[in-house]
């Protein structure tokens, strides 16, 4: 007797849906209900399903429908689906055919595999059944930190420069921890984006994620690093299950004048931010800290290289999150080319280069 095939059952209970996402061995906070609600701000529509195989729930998926032009749309599972095993992905692809709309031309998935980064990407699967390797929307290459060790061991695992800078920040009175100061975060975030010529979504997107990500067992939170009252480094985190993700953030220089007019010493606020973010994640029971994005190709002239070097001081475990596409109709190849062209034009307009940030 053949095994029952997967069916996509519409999820109407946010708590029950998030419970499945949180308990799957392959999962991500971006598959949580709150992330989909933030996507509505961008004019995109989330659809959530439970993956049912007979009487067994084998996963959950949040599909984001993006309308392109009249009559054409794509489906996207950000860092998803949340699933028991990648062996189920071909069946999942078949199941999507039963719920897609006629306008849906392409399905993009980003299975949360956390494949170890080696020399190149030759060990990354080329496909899963009908799914073929494709460009990601979320960062494909990132750094993670596993938080199973105690605080002393975690500190000892940091790069010597990170340990030195964390101690210096403590001596200079830097304080870092969770915060409700959205304005402080927003000032840092926007200044960093302007300095590095990066793009950003409307403010309402982040405010919505901060609110909705805190429901149904998930967490979204801000963490700021302050020196003498001013927030100098900070980040926005989204968490669910055993993982927290550092999605957005940055740092600013302290340009306030000193009493005698001399330049201020570097308080090492970013180092304090990263270290305290790790401690906070461990305190709240998370086992995996995702630093969220480093460049695949290192170029010392780019802003992303400095970000990479900073993150590398706090963990050296580099992993891949590859993406895969499934064409849903004959228009898919043309849609892929059009999306790549649009992304290139956005890069040229914002930063003067066709290269992606990561």
CSV table of C-alpha atoms in Angstrom, one decimal:
chain,number,residue,atom,x,y,z
A,1,UNK,CA,0.0,0.0,0.0
A,2,UNK,CA,1.4,3.4,-1.0
A,3,UNK,CA,1.9,6.1,1.6
A,4,UNK,CA,-0.7,8.8,1.7
A,5,UNK,CA,0.3,12.0,-0.1
A,6,UNK,CA,0.6,15.4,1.6
A,7,UNK,CA,-2.4,17.7,1.7
A,8,UNK,CA,-2.4,21.4,2.5
A,9,UNK,CA,-5.1,22.1,5.1
A,10,UNK,CA,-5.9,25.8,5.6
A,11,UNK,CA,-4.7,27.0,9.0
A,12,UNK,CA,-7.3,29.3,10.7
A,13,UNK,CA,-6.0,29.1,14.3
A,14,UNK,CA,-2.8,31.2,14.7
A,15,UNK,CA,-1.8,29.5,18.0
A,16,UNK,CA,-2.2,26.0,16.6
A,17,UNK,CA,-0.3,27.0,13.5
A,18,UNK,CA,2.6,28.5,15.4
A,19,UNK,CA,2.7,25.5,17.6
A,20,UNK,CA,3.4,23.3,14.6
A,21,UNK,CA,6.0,25.7,13.2
A,22,UNK,CA,7.8,25.9,16.6
A,23,UNK,CA,8.1,22.1,17.0
A,24,UNK,CA,9.2,21.1,13.5
A,25,UNK,CA,12.9,20.0,13.3
A,26,UNK,CA,13.3,22.2,10.2
A,27,UNK,CA,11.8,25.5,10.9
A,28,UNK,CA,12.3,29.3,11.1
A,29,UNK,CA,10.6,32.3,12.9
A,30,UNK,CA,9.9,33.6,9.4
A,31,UNK,CA,7.3,30.9,9.1
A,32,UNK,CA,5.5,32.3,12.1
A,33,UNK,CA,2.1,34.0,11.9
A,34,UNK,CA,3.5,37.4,12.9
A,35,UNK,CA,5.9,37.6,10.0
A,36,UNK,CA,3.1,37.1,7.6
A,37,UNK,CA,1.1,39.9,9.1
A,38,UNK,CA,4.0,42.3,8.6
A,39,UNK,CA,4.1,41.3,4.9
A,40,UNK,CA,0.5,42.6,4.5
A,41,UNK,CA,1.9,46.1,5.0
A,42,UNK,CA,3.8,45.6,1.8
A,43,UNK,CA,0.7,44.6,-0.1
A,44,UNK,CA,1.5,40.9,0.0
A,45,UNK,CA,-1.0,38.2,1.2
A,46,UNK,CA,0.0,35.4,3.6
A,47,UNK,CA,-1.7,32.0,3.3
A,48,UNK,CA,-1.0,29.4,6.0
A,49,UNK,CA,-1.5,25.7,5.8
A,50,UNK,CA,-0.8,22.6,7.8
A,51,UNK,CA,0.9,19.8,5.9
A,52,UNK,CA,-1.1,16.7,6.6
A,53,UNK,CA,-0.1,13.2,5.6
A,54,UNK,CA,-2.9,10.9,6.5
A,55,UNK,CA,-3.5,11.4,10.2
A,56,UNK,CA,0.0,12.9,10.8
A,57,UNK,CA,0.9,16.6,10.7
A,58,UNK,CA,4.3,16.7,9.0
A,59,UNK,CA,4.8,20.4,8.7
A,60,UNK,CA,3.3,23.9,8.2
A,61,UNK,CA,3.9,26.5,5.6
A,62,UNK,CA,3.3,30.2,5.3
A,63,UNK,CA,3.0,31.1,1.6
A,64,UNK,CA,3.3,34.8,0.7
A,65,UNK,CA,1.5,35.7,-2.5
A,66,UNK,CA,3.1,38.6,-4.3
A,67,UNK,CA,1.2,40.2,-7.1
A,68,UNK,CA,3.4,41.3,-10.0
A,69,UNK,CA,1.3,42.7,-12.8
A,70,UNK,CA,-2.4,42.0,-13.5
A,71,UNK,CA,-2.7,38.2,-14.0
A,72,UNK,CA,0.6,37.2,-12.6
A,73,UNK,CA,1.7,36.4,-9.1
A,74,UNK,CA,4.3,34.4,-7.2
A,75,UNK,CA,4.2,32.3,-4.0
A,76,UNK,CA,7.0,32.4,-1.6
A,77,UNK,CA,7.8,30.4,1.6
A,78,UNK,CA,10.3,32.6,3.5
A,79,UNK,CA,12.8,30.2,5.2
A,80,UNK,CA,10.1,27.5,4.8
A,81,UNK,CA,8.3,25.3,4.8
A,82,UNK,CA,8.6,24.2,8.4
A,83,UNK,CA,8.8,20.4,7.9
A,84,UNK,CA,9.8,17.1,9.4
A,85,UNK,CA,12.3,16.2,6.6
A,86,UNK,CA,13.3,17.4,3.2
A,87,UNK,CA,12.3,14.1,1.7
A,88,UNK,CA,8.8,15.4,1.9
A,89,UNK,CA,9.5,18.4,-0.3
A,90,UNK,CA,8.5,16.7,-3.6
A,91,UNK,CA,5.2,15.8,-2.2
A,92,UNK,CA,4.8,19.3,-0.8
A,93,UNK,CA,5.4,20.7,-4.3
A,94,UNK,CA,2.6,18.5,-5.7
A,95,UNK,CA,0.2,19.5,-2.9
A,96,UNK,CA,0.7,23.2,-3.7
A,97,UNK,CA,-0.8,22.6,-7.1
A,98,UNK,CA,-4.1,21.9,-5.4
A,99,UNK,CA,-4.2,25.3,-3.7
A,100,UNK,CA,-2.5,27.7,-6.2
A,101,UNK,CA,-4.4,30.2,-8.1
A,102,UNK,CA,-4.3,30.5,-12.0
A,103,UNK,CA,-2.3,33.7,-11.6
A,104,UNK,CA,0.5,31.9,-9.6
A,105,UNK,CA,3.4,31.4,-11.9
A,106,UNK,CA,6.2,30.4,-9.5
A,107,UNK,CA,6.7,28.9,-6.0
A,108,UNK,CA,10.0,29.8,-4.2
A,109,UNK,CA,10.9,27.9,-1.0
A,110,UNK,CA,13.9,28.3,1.3
A,111,UNK,CA,14.0,25.1,3.3
A,112,UNK,CA,15.6,25.9,6.8
A,113,UNK,CA,18.4,23.3,6.3
A,114,UNK,CA,21.4,25.1,7.8
A,115,UNK,CA,23.9,23.4,5.5
A,116,UNK,CA,27.5,23.7,6.7
A,117,UNK,CA,29.5,26.2,4.6
A,118,UNK,CA,32.6,24.6,3.0
A,119,UNK,CA,34.7,25.4,0.0
A,120,UNK,CA,32.1,26.7,-2.4
A,121,UNK,CA,28.6,25.3,-2.5
A,122,UNK,CA,29.1,22.0,-4.2
A,123,UNK,CA,27.6,20.1,-1.3
A,124,UNK,CA,24.3,21.9,-1.6
A,125,UNK,CA,21.5,19.8,-3.1
A,126,UNK,CA,20.7,20.8,-6.7
A,127,UNK,CA,17.1,20.1,-6.2
A,128,UNK,CA,14.3,18.2,-4.4
A,129,UNK,CA,12.1,16.5,-6.9
A,130,UNK,CA,10.5,19.2,-9.1
A,131,UNK,CA,12.2,22.0,-7.1
A,132,UNK,CA,15.5,23.4,-8.7
A,133,UNK,CA,18.2,25.5,-7.0
A,134,UNK,CA,17.4,29.2,-7.4
A,135,UNK,CA,18.3,32.6,-6.0
A,136,UNK,CA,17.2,33.3,-2.4
A,137,UNK,CA,15.2,36.3,-1.1
A,138,UNK,CA,16.5,36.0,2.4
A,139,UNK,CA,20.2,35.9,3.0
A,140,UNK,CA,21.6,32.6,1.6
A,141,UNK,CA,24.8,32.6,3.7
A,142,UNK,CA,24.8,33.4,7.4
A,143,UNK,CA,26.5,32.8,10.7
A,144,UNK,CA,24.8,31.0,13.6
A,145,UNK,CA,25.8,30.5,17.2
A,146,UNK,CA,24.6,27.5,19.2
A,147,UNK,CA,23.8,28.5,22.8
A,148,UNK,CA,24.1,25.1,24.6
A,149,UNK,CA,27.2,26.1,26.5
A,150,UNK,CA,27.4,28.1,29.7
A,151,UNK,CA,28.1,31.8,29.8
A,152,UNK,CA,31.8,31.4,30.7
A,153,UNK,CA,32.3,28.9,27.8
A,154,UNK,CA,30.4,31.1,25.4
A,155,UNK,CA,32.7,34.0,26.3
A,156,UNK,CA,35.8,31.9,25.9
A,157,UNK,CA,34.6,30.9,22.4
A,158,UNK,CA,34.6,34.5,21.2
A,159,UNK,CA,37.5,35.9,19.2
A,160,UNK,CA,40.1,37.5,21.4
A,161,UNK,CA,39.3,40.9,20.0
A,162,UNK,CA,35.6,40.5,20.8
A,163,UNK,CA,36.5,39.5,24.4
A,164,UNK,CA,38.7,42.5,24.7
A,165,UNK,CA,36.1,44.9,23.3
A,166,UNK,CA,33.3,43.5,25.5
A,167,UNK,CA,35.4,44.0,28.6
A,168,UNK,CA,36.3,47.6,27.4
A,169,UNK,CA,32.7,48.4,26.9
A,170,UNK,CA,31.8,47.2,30.4
A,171,UNK,CA,34.6,49.4,31.9
A,172,UNK,CA,33.4,52.4,30.0
A,173,UNK,CA,29.9,52.0,31.3
A,174,UNK,CA,28.1,50.6,28.2
A,175,UNK,CA,24.8,49.0,29.0
A,176,UNK,CA,22.9,46.7,26.7
A,177,UNK,CA,19.6,44.9,26.9
A,178,UNK,CA,16.1,44.6,25.7
A,179,UNK,CA,14.3,47.9,25.1
A,180,UNK,CA,11.0,49.3,24.1
A,181,UNK,CA,12.6,52.4,22.6
A,182,UNK,CA,11.6,52.0,19.0
A,183,UNK,CA,12.7,55.6,18.2
A,184,UNK,CA,16.2,54.7,19.4
A,185,UNK,CA,16.3,51.7,17.2
A,186,UNK,CA,14.8,53.5,14.3
A,187,UNK,CA,17.5,56.3,14.5
A,188,UNK,CA,20.3,53.7,14.4
A,189,UNK,CA,18.7,51.6,11.7
A,190,UNK,CA,17.9,54.5,9.3
A,191,UNK,CA,21.4,56.0,9.8
A,192,UNK,CA,23.1,52.7,9.1
A,193,UNK,CA,21.0,52.2,5.9
A,194,UNK,CA,21.8,55.7,4.7
A,195,UNK,CA,25.5,55.2,5.4
A,196,UNK,CA,25.7,51.9,3.6
A,197,UNK,CA,23.2,52.8,0.8
A,198,UNK,CA,20.9,50.0,1.8
A,199,UNK,CA,17.1,49.8,1.2
A,200,UNK,CA,14.4,49.6,3.9
A,201,UNK,CA,10.7,48.9,4.1
A,202,UNK,CA,8.2,51.4,5.4
A,203,UNK,CA,8.3,52.0,9.1
A,204,UNK,CA,4.9,50.5,9.5
A,205,UNK,CA,6.3,47.1,8.4
A,206,UNK,CA,8.7,46.9,11.4
A,207,UNK,CA,6.2,48.3,13.8
A,208,UNK,CA,3.7,45.6,12.7
A,209,UNK,CA,6.2,42.8,13.0
A,210,UNK,CA,7.2,44.0,16.5
A,211,UNK,CA,3.6,43.9,17.5
A,212,UNK,CA,2.3,40.8,15.7
A,213,UNK,CA,5.5,38.8,16.2
A,214,UNK,CA,4.8,38.8,20.0
A,215,UNK,CA,1.7,36.8,19.7
A,216,UNK,CA,0.9,33.1,19.6
A,217,UNK,CA,4.1,31.9,21.3
A,218,UNK,CA,6.5,33.9,19.1
A,219,UNK,CA,8.7,36.8,20.2
A,220,UNK,CA,9.8,40.0,18.5
A,221,UNK,CA,12.0,42.4,20.5
A,222,UNK,CA,14.5,45.2,20.3
A,223,UNK,CA,17.9,45.2,22.0
A,224,UNK,CA,19.9,48.4,22.3
A,225,UNK,CA,23.4,49.2,23.5
A,226,UNK,CA,23.8,52.6,25.3
A,227,UNK,CA,26.6,54.7,26.4
A,228,UNK,CA,25.9,57.6,28.7
A,229,UNK,CA,22.2,57.5,27.8
A,230,UNK,CA,22.5,57.4,24.0
A,231,UNK,CA,21.7,54.3,22.0
A,232,UNK,CA,24.7,53.6,19.8
A,233,UNK,CA,24.0,50.1,18.5
A,234,UNK,CA,20.9,47.9,18.3
A,235,UNK,CA,18.8,45.4,16.5
A,236,UNK,CA,15.4,43.9,15.8
A,237,UNK,CA,14.9,40.2,16.6
A,238,UNK,CA,12.2,37.7,15.6
A,239,UNK,CA,12.0,34.4,17.5
A,240,UNK,CA,10.0,31.3,17.5
A,241,UNK,CA,10.7,27.7,18.7
A,242,UNK,CA,14.4,27.3,19.5
A,243,UNK,CA,15.7,30.1,17.2
A,244,UNK,CA,16.0,33.8,17.4
A,245,UNK,CA,17.0,35.9,14.3
A,246,UNK,CA,18.8,39.2,14.3
A,247,UNK,CA,16.9,40.7,11.3
A,248,UNK,CA,17.7,44.4,11.3
A,249,UNK,CA,20.0,46.8,13.0
A,250,UNK,CA,23.2,48.8,12.9
A,251,UNK,CA,25.3,51.3,14.8
A,252,UNK,CA,26.1,55.0,14.9
A,253,UNK,CA,29.1,57.0,16.1
A,254,UNK,CA,28.9,59.0,19.3
A,255,UNK,CA,29.5,62.5,18.0
A,256,UNK,CA,28.5,64.3,21.2
A,257,UNK,CA,31.1,66.8,22.4
A,258,UNK,CA,33.0,66.0,25.6
A,259,UNK,CA,33.4,68.5,28.5
A,260,UNK,CA,36.9,69.5,27.3
A,261,UNK,CA,36.2,69.3,23.6
A,262,UNK,CA,38.4,66.2,23.0
A,263,UNK,CA,37.1,63.4,20.7
A,264,UNK,CA,35.2,60.7,22.5
A,265,UNK,CA,36.8,57.2,22.9
A,266,UNK,CA,35.1,54.4,21.1
A,267,UNK,CA,32.9,52.8,23.7
A,268,UNK,CA,32.7,49.5,21.8
A,269,UNK,CA,28.9,49.6,21.8
A,270,UNK,CA,28.5,47.2,18.9
A,271,UNK,CA,30.5,44.5,20.7
A,272,UNK,CA,28.5,45.0,23.8
A,273,UNK,CA,25.3,44.7,21.7
A,274,UNK,CA,26.3,41.4,20.1
A,275,UNK,CA,27.5,39.8,23.4
A,276,UNK,CA,24.4,40.8,25.3
A,277,UNK,CA,22.2,39.7,22.5
A,278,UNK,CA,23.7,36.2,22.8
A,279,UNK,CA,23.3,36.2,26.6
A,280,UNK,CA,19.7,37.4,26.3
A,281,UNK,CA,18.8,34.7,23.8
A,282,UNK,CA,20.3,32.1,26.0
A,283,UNK,CA,18.4,33.5,29.0
A,284,UNK,CA,15.1,33.2,27.1
A,285,UNK,CA,15.7,29.6,26.2
A,286,UNK,CA,16.8,29.9,22.6
A,287,UNK,CA,19.3,27.3,21.4
A,288,UNK,CA,20.2,28.9,18.0
A,289,UNK,CA,21.1,32.5,17.4
A,290,UNK,CA,21.0,33.5,13.7
A,291,UNK,CA,23.2,36.5,12.9
A,292,UNK,CA,21.3,36.9,9.6
A,293,UNK,CA,23.4,37.4,6.6
A,294,UNK,CA,27.0,37.6,5.5
A,295,UNK,CA,28.3,38.0,2.0
A,296,UNK,CA,29.0,34.9,-0.1
A,297,UNK,CA,31.9,36.6,-1.8
A,298,UNK,CA,34.2,38.7,0.4
A,299,UNK,CA,35.1,42.2,-0.8
A,300,UNK,CA,36.9,44.4,1.7
A,301,UNK,CA,35.7,47.5,-0.1
A,302,UNK,CA,32.1,46.8,0.6
A,303,UNK,CA,30.0,47.6,3.7
A,304,UNK,CA,29.0,44.0,4.0
A,305,UNK,CA,32.6,42.9,4.6
A,306,UNK,CA,32.8,45.0,7.8
A,307,UNK,CA,29.5,43.4,9.0
A,308,UNK,CA,30.9,40.0,8.2
A,309,UNK,CA,34.1,40.6,10.2
A,310,UNK,CA,32.1,41.9,13.2
A,311,UNK,CA,29.8,38.8,13.2
A,312,UNK,CA,32.7,36.5,12.8
A,313,UNK,CA,34.2,37.7,16.1
A,314,UNK,CA,31.2,36.2,17.9
A,315,UNK,CA,30.8,32.9,16.0
A,316,UNK,CA,32.6,31.1,13.2
A,317,UNK,CA,29.9,28.7,12.2
A,318,UNK,CA,28.9,29.6,8.7
A,319,UNK,CA,25.9,28.0,7.1
A,320,UNK,CA,23.9,28.1,3.9
A,321,UNK,CA,20.1,28.4,3.4
A,322,UNK,CA,19.6,27.6,-0.3
A,323,UNK,CA,16.4,28.4,-2.2
A,324,UNK,CA,14.5,26.4,-4.7
A,325,UNK,CA,12.0,27.3,-7.4
A,326,UNK,CA,9.0,25.3,-8.8
A,327,UNK,CA,7.5,26.6,-12.0
A,328,UNK,CA,3.7,26.6,-11.8
A,329,UNK,CA,3.0,27.5,-15.4
A,330,UNK,CA,4.7,28.3,-18.7
A,331,UNK,CA,5.3,32.0,-17.7
A,332,UNK,CA,7.7,31.1,-14.9
A,333,UNK,CA,11.0,31.5,-16.8
A,334,UNK,CA,10.0,35.0,-18.1
A,335,UNK,CA,8.9,36.0,-14.5
A,336,UNK,CA,12.3,34.9,-13.1
A,337,UNK,CA,14.2,37.0,-15.6
A,338,UNK,CA,11.9,40.0,-15.0
A,339,UNK,CA,12.4,39.7,-11.2
A,340,UNK,CA,16.2,39.6,-11.6
A,341,UNK,CA,16.1,42.6,-13.9
A,342,UNK,CA,14.0,44.5,-11.4
A,343,UNK,CA,16.3,43.7,-8.5
A,344,UNK,CA,19.3,44.8,-10.6
A,345,UNK,CA,17.6,48.1,-11.3
A,346,UNK,CA,16.9,48.6,-7.6
A,347,UNK,CA,20.5,47.9,-6.8
A,348,UNK,CA,21.7,50.4,-9.4
A,349,UNK,CA,19.3,53.1,-8.2
A,350,UNK,CA,20.1,52.7,-4.5
A,351,UNK,CA,23.8,51.9,-4.4
A,352,UNK,CA,25.1,52.5,-8.0
A,353,UNK,CA,26.0,48.8,-8.5
A,354,UNK,CA,24.2,45.9,-9.9
A,355,UNK,CA,25.6,43.6,-7.2
A,356,UNK,CA,23.4,42.3,-4.4
A,357,UNK,CA,24.2,43.4,-0.9
A,358,UNK,CA,25.0,39.8,0.2
